[in-house]
Amino acid sequence: MKPEELFASVFEPALFEQVLKSGKQMTLHEGKPFLQLGDVVRNIPLVLEGKLKVTRMDEEGKEILLYYIHPGESCAMTFTCCMQQFPSEVQMTAEESTVLLSVPMKFMDEWLETYPTWKSFVMKSIRIRFNELLKTISQLAFHKLDERLVIYLKEKSRVSNSSLINISHEQIAQEMATSRVVISRLLKALENDGKLLLYRNQIKLLSGF
DNA sequence: ACATTAAGTGATT
DNA sequence: AATCACTTAATGT
């Protein structure tokens, strides 16, 4: 998508111009990192197309999904940590082919003071992420894995606007920070319940879902 | 036909 | 719920 469609209405004209001037448009192909673990944050991404996956490592070096950054969004984590030049504890990679504007973070302070719309953009993305975080925590605290899987599948089907989900058990397991075997078993149980149908790399949600 | 990757399953902790 | 070890099924070359 063009930057105009996504940002022209949220940024004031002067800021929008600045964003275009200082942001470097780039395309990341699937699996390419934007920010690696330990990198000092120097740029913030404004996603135009595709999506960025934000993950962190747990103690044993396993990757755990934090959230996605969709077109029109930026990264709350980088806002909060980049101002103090700390090495990143998170990692961002392109989930699919992704187009973004990379804005040097040196403009952050200046824009925060100069442009009210920038400030509210930043605050809004932090607020949204924070709320999502609270939701996730309550999920972890109150729902069992099988319930979480159902929620996960509903969400996947909602965003893709289709009852057919293209994903492997392995991928699901990684995103939910569990093992493939467990996911396979839970899915099998759901299939036996007549809730869905399983294929290789594909899951078809049935009406009862 | 063979290799590789995804998915299914029993047994164990 | 996780891990291991193994099987079976689907897909790529």
GROMACS .gro file of C-alpha atoms (C1' of nucleotides) in nm:
model
  235
    1MET     CA    1   0.000   0.000   0.000
    2LYS     CA    2   0.105   0.356  -0.054
    3PRO     CA    3   0.218   0.553   0.252
    4GLU     CA    4  -0.058   0.806   0.177
    5GLU     CA    5  -0.337   0.558   0.227
    6LEU     CA    6  -0.204   0.448   0.562
    7PHE     CA    7  -0.053   0.755   0.719
    8ALA     CA    8  -0.169   1.071   0.546
    9SER     CA    9  -0.479   1.082   0.759
   10VAL     CA   10  -0.311   1.009   1.091
   11PHE     CA   11  -0.011   1.239   1.055
   12GLU     CA   12  -0.036   1.610   1.010
   13PRO     CA   13   0.085   1.721   0.664
   14ALA     CA   14   0.420   1.858   0.782
   15LEU     CA   15   0.496   1.540   0.969
   16PHE     CA   16   0.387   1.323   0.683
   17GLU     CA   17   0.633   1.505   0.463
   18GLN     CA   18   0.907   1.450   0.717
   19VAL     CA   19   0.826   1.082   0.736
   20LEU     CA   20   0.851   1.046   0.361
   21LYS     CA   21   1.172   1.244   0.352
   22SER     CA   22   1.356   1.065   0.628
   23GLY     CA   23   1.206   0.719   0.596
   24LYS     CA   24   1.379   0.479   0.365
   25GLN     CA   25   1.147   0.242   0.188
   26MET     CA   26   1.266  -0.114   0.181
   27THR     CA   27   1.136  -0.457   0.105
   28LEU     CA   28   1.215  -0.751   0.326
   29HIS     CA   29   1.157  -1.094   0.185
   30GLU     CA   30   1.009  -1.371   0.391
   31GLY     CA   31   1.230  -1.465   0.684
   32LYS     CA   32   1.459  -1.162   0.654
   33PRO     CA   33   1.528  -0.986   0.982
   34PHE     CA   34   1.469  -0.616   1.040
   35LEU     CA   35   1.609  -0.618   1.389
   36GLN     CA   36   1.817  -0.888   1.550
   37LEU     CA   37   1.860  -0.984   1.908
   38GLY     CA   38   2.112  -0.756   2.073
   39ASP     CA   39   2.114  -0.496   1.797
   40VAL     CA   40   2.097  -0.138   1.911
   41VAL     CA   41   1.775   0.006   1.781
   42ARG     CA   42   1.851   0.274   1.527
   43ASN     CA   43   1.547   0.263   1.306
   44ILE     CA   44   1.181   0.223   1.359
   45PRO     CA   45   0.969   0.047   1.101
   46LEU     CA   46   0.643   0.178   0.961
   47VAL     CA   47   0.492  -0.119   0.786
   48LEU     CA   48   0.326  -0.058   0.450
   49GLU     CA   49   0.263  -0.412   0.332
   50GLY     CA   50   0.297  -0.763   0.467
   51LYS     CA   51   0.380  -0.808   0.830
   52LEU     CA   52   0.668  -0.817   1.072
   53LYS     CA   53   0.685  -1.080   1.340
   54VAL     CA   54   0.819  -0.967   1.675
   55THR     CA   55   0.966  -1.244   1.888
   56ARG     CA   56   1.191  -1.284   2.185
   57MET     CA   57   1.403  -1.567   2.316
   58ASP     CA   58   1.337  -1.742   2.640
   59GLU     CA   59   1.615  -1.866   2.867
   60GLU     CA   60   1.670  -2.183   2.669
   61GLY     CA   61   1.690  -1.997   2.343
   62LYS     CA   62   1.346  -2.089   2.226
   63GLU     CA   63   1.165  -1.834   2.016
   64ILE     CA   64   0.836  -1.702   2.147
   65LEU     CA   65   0.596  -1.490   1.946
   66LEU     CA   66   0.509  -1.155   2.096
   67TYR     CA   67   0.302  -0.991   1.824
   68TYR     CA   68   0.277  -0.892   1.463
   69ILE     CA   69   0.313  -0.548   1.310
   70HIS     CA   70   0.061  -0.494   1.034
   71PRO     CA   71   0.041  -0.227   0.763
   72GLY     CA   72  -0.016   0.114   0.915
   73GLU     CA   73   0.143   0.010   1.240
   74SER     CA   74   0.478   0.047   1.403
   75CYS     CA   75   0.652  -0.119   1.692
   76ALA     CA   76   0.565  -0.026   2.047
   77MET     CA   77   0.870  -0.208   2.179
   78THR     CA   78   1.111  -0.003   1.974
   79PHE     CA   79   0.940   0.318   2.081
   80THR     CA   80   0.990   0.236   2.442
   81CYS     CA   81   1.342   0.100   2.430
   82CYS     CA   82   1.509   0.283   2.146
   83MET     CA   83   1.509   0.617   2.317
   84GLN     CA   84   1.761   0.490   2.562
   85GLN     CA   85   1.976   0.308   2.310
   86PHE     CA   86   1.948  -0.029   2.478
   87PRO     CA   87   2.031  -0.342   2.285
   88SER     CA   88   1.713  -0.504   2.171
   89GLU     CA   89   1.568  -0.794   2.362
   90VAL     CA   90   1.338  -0.867   2.077
   91GLN     CA   91   1.383  -0.973   1.723
   92MET     CA   92   1.183  -0.868   1.420
   93THR     CA   93   1.159  -1.068   1.102
   94ALA     CA   94   0.942  -1.051   0.795
   95GLU     CA   95   0.667  -1.308   0.823
   96GLU     CA   96   0.599  -1.265   0.455
   97SER     CA   97   0.737  -1.034   0.192
   98THR     CA   98   0.710  -0.700   0.366
   99VAL     CA   99   0.742  -0.339   0.256
  100LEU     CA  100   0.821  -0.077   0.516
  101LEU     CA  101   0.953   0.268   0.577
  102SER     CA  102   1.260   0.261   0.794
  103VAL     CA  103   1.281   0.581   0.993
  104PRO     CA  104   1.601   0.669   1.176
  105MET     CA  105   1.517   0.693   1.540
  106LYS     CA  106   1.711   1.013   1.584
  107PHE     CA  107   1.396   1.197   1.478
  108MET     CA  108   1.198   1.053   1.763
  109ASP     CA  109   1.262   1.319   2.025
  110GLU     CA  110   1.223   1.603   1.785
  111TRP     CA  111   0.897   1.474   1.639
  112LEU     CA  112   0.752   1.398   1.977
  113GLU     CA  113   0.788   1.761   2.067
  114THR     CA  114   0.701   1.912   1.732
  115TYR     CA  115   0.415   1.700   1.609
  116PRO     CA  116   0.114   1.622   1.826
  117THR     CA  117  -0.001   1.359   1.576
  118TRP     CA  118   0.328   1.177   1.611
  119LYS     CA  119   0.293   1.173   1.983
  120SER     CA  120  -0.056   1.033   1.968
  121PHE     CA  121   0.051   0.776   1.709
  122VAL     CA  122   0.325   0.656   1.940
  123MET     CA  123   0.104   0.660   2.246
  124LYS     CA  124  -0.174   0.483   2.067
  125SER     CA  125   0.046   0.202   1.946
  126ILE     CA  126   0.186   0.156   2.295
  127ARG     CA  127  -0.161   0.159   2.444
  128ILE     CA  128  -0.294  -0.094   2.195
  129ARG     CA  129   0.001  -0.323   2.251
  130PHE     CA  130  -0.027  -0.295   2.623
  131ASN     CA  131  -0.392  -0.388   2.616
  132GLU     CA  132  -0.316  -0.683   2.397
  133LEU     CA  133  -0.049  -0.788   2.641
  134LEU     CA  134  -0.299  -0.781   2.924
  135LYS     CA  135  -0.534  -0.995   2.722
  136THR     CA  136  -0.260  -1.246   2.650
  137ILE     CA  137  -0.165  -1.266   3.013
  138SER     CA  138  -0.518  -1.341   3.119
  139GLN     CA  139  -0.536  -1.606   2.850
  140LEU     CA  140  -0.225  -1.774   2.982
  141ALA     CA  141  -0.351  -1.749   3.334
  142PHE     CA  142  -0.705  -1.867   3.282
  143HIS     CA  143  -0.720  -2.081   2.974
  144LYS     CA  144  -0.576  -2.422   2.914
  145LEU     CA  145  -0.374  -2.495   2.606
  146ASP     CA  146  -0.662  -2.655   2.419
  147GLU     CA  147  -0.874  -2.345   2.473
  148ARG     CA  148  -0.591  -2.126   2.362
  149LEU     CA  149  -0.553  -2.331   2.046
  150VAL     CA  150  -0.919  -2.280   1.962
  151ILE     CA  151  -0.882  -1.906   2.012
  152TYR     CA  152  -0.567  -1.909   1.802
  153LEU     CA  153  -0.739  -2.087   1.515
  154LYS     CA  154  -1.039  -1.856   1.526
  155GLU     CA  155  -0.807  -1.560   1.508
  156LYS     CA  156  -0.616  -1.708   1.213
  157SER     CA  157  -0.934  -1.775   1.028
  158ARG     CA  158  -1.062  -1.428   1.106
  159VAL     CA  159  -0.757  -1.242   0.973
  160SER     CA  160  -0.735  -1.454   0.661
  161ASN     CA  161  -1.110  -1.430   0.620
  162SER     CA  162  -1.128  -1.799   0.543
  163SER     CA  163  -1.211  -2.121   0.721
  164LEU     CA  164  -0.914  -2.278   0.549
  165ILE     CA  165  -0.592  -2.213   0.734
  166ASN     CA  166  -0.258  -2.279   0.570
  167ILE     CA  167  -0.018  -2.366   0.846
  168SER     CA  168   0.177  -2.662   0.978
  169HIS     CA  169   0.144  -2.805   1.327
  170GLU     CA  170   0.507  -2.718   1.377
  171GLN     CA  171   0.446  -2.348   1.308
  172ILE     CA  172   0.150  -2.337   1.543
  173ALA     CA  173   0.357  -2.503   1.813
  174GLN     CA  174   0.631  -2.244   1.775
  175GLU     CA  175   0.392  -1.953   1.796
  176MET     CA  176   0.226  -2.095   2.103
  177ALA     CA  177   0.556  -2.192   2.259
  178THR     CA  178   0.481  -2.560   2.285
  179SER     CA  179   0.581  -2.872   2.098
  180ARG     CA  180   0.456  -3.003   1.771
  181VAL     CA  181   0.343  -3.331   1.922
  182VAL     CA  182   0.113  -3.156   2.164
  183ILE     CA  183  -0.048  -2.948   1.890
  184SER     CA  184  -0.094  -3.253   1.671
  185ARG     CA  185  -0.273  -3.429   1.956
  186LEU     CA  186  -0.500  -3.139   2.038
  187LEU     CA  187  -0.586  -3.089   1.673
  188LYS     CA  188  -0.658  -3.458   1.636
  189ALA     CA  189  -0.895  -3.438   1.931
  190LEU     CA  190  -1.074  -3.141   1.772
  191GLU     CA  191  -1.099  -3.332   1.449
  192ASN     CA  192  -1.254  -3.627   1.627
  193ASP     CA  193  -1.503  -3.387   1.780
  194GLY     CA  194  -1.604  -3.286   1.430
  195LYS     CA  195  -1.482  -2.931   1.479
  196LEU     CA  196  -1.236  -2.932   1.192
  197LEU     CA  197  -1.059  -3.132   0.925
  198LEU     CA  198  -0.686  -3.187   0.905
  199TYR     CA  199  -0.472  -3.199   0.596
  200ARG     CA  200  -0.105  -3.158   0.537
  201ASN     CA  201  -0.022  -2.793   0.601
  202GLN     CA  202  -0.389  -2.711   0.608
  203ILE     CA  203  -0.670  -2.697   0.857
  204LYS     CA  204  -1.034  -2.659   0.762
  205LEU     CA  205  -1.257  -2.518   1.032
  206LEU     CA  206  -1.607  -2.660   1.027
  207SER     CA  207  -1.932  -2.484   1.098
  208GLY     CA  208  -1.937  -2.588   1.461
  209PHE     CA  209  -1.630  -2.382   1.529
  210DA     C1'  210   1.234  -4.454  -0.688
  211DC     C1'  211   1.426  -4.210  -0.316
  212DA     C1'  212   1.477  -3.831   0.018
  213DT     C1'  213   1.263  -3.503   0.286
  214DT     C1'  214   0.922  -3.304   0.561
  215DA     C1'  215   0.460  -3.326   0.798
  216DA     C1'  216   0.165  -3.566   1.087
  217DG     C1'  217   0.008  -3.961   1.403
  218DT     C1'  218   0.081  -4.242   1.817
  219DG     C1'  219   0.235  -4.530   2.232
  220DA     C1'  220   0.510  -4.512   2.619
  221DT     C1'  221   0.741  -4.255   2.975
  222DT     C1'  222   0.811  -3.882   3.295
  223DA     C1'  223   0.195  -3.113   2.898
  224DA     C1'  224   0.660  -3.243   2.739
  225DT     C1'  225   0.982  -3.560   2.533
  226DC     C1'  226   1.137  -3.971   2.294
  227DA     C1'  227   1.119  -4.288   1.960
  228DC     C1'  228   0.910  -4.470   1.596
  229DT     C1'  229   0.551  -4.510   1.210
  230DT     C1'  230   0.291  -4.352   0.829
  231DA     C1'  231   0.158  -4.026   0.486
  232DA     C1'  232   0.239  -3.653   0.161
  233DT     C1'  233   0.541  -3.405  -0.129
  234DG     C1'  234   0.952  -3.276  -0.383
  235DT     C1'  235   1.347  -3.416  -0.699
   0.00000   0.00000   0.00000
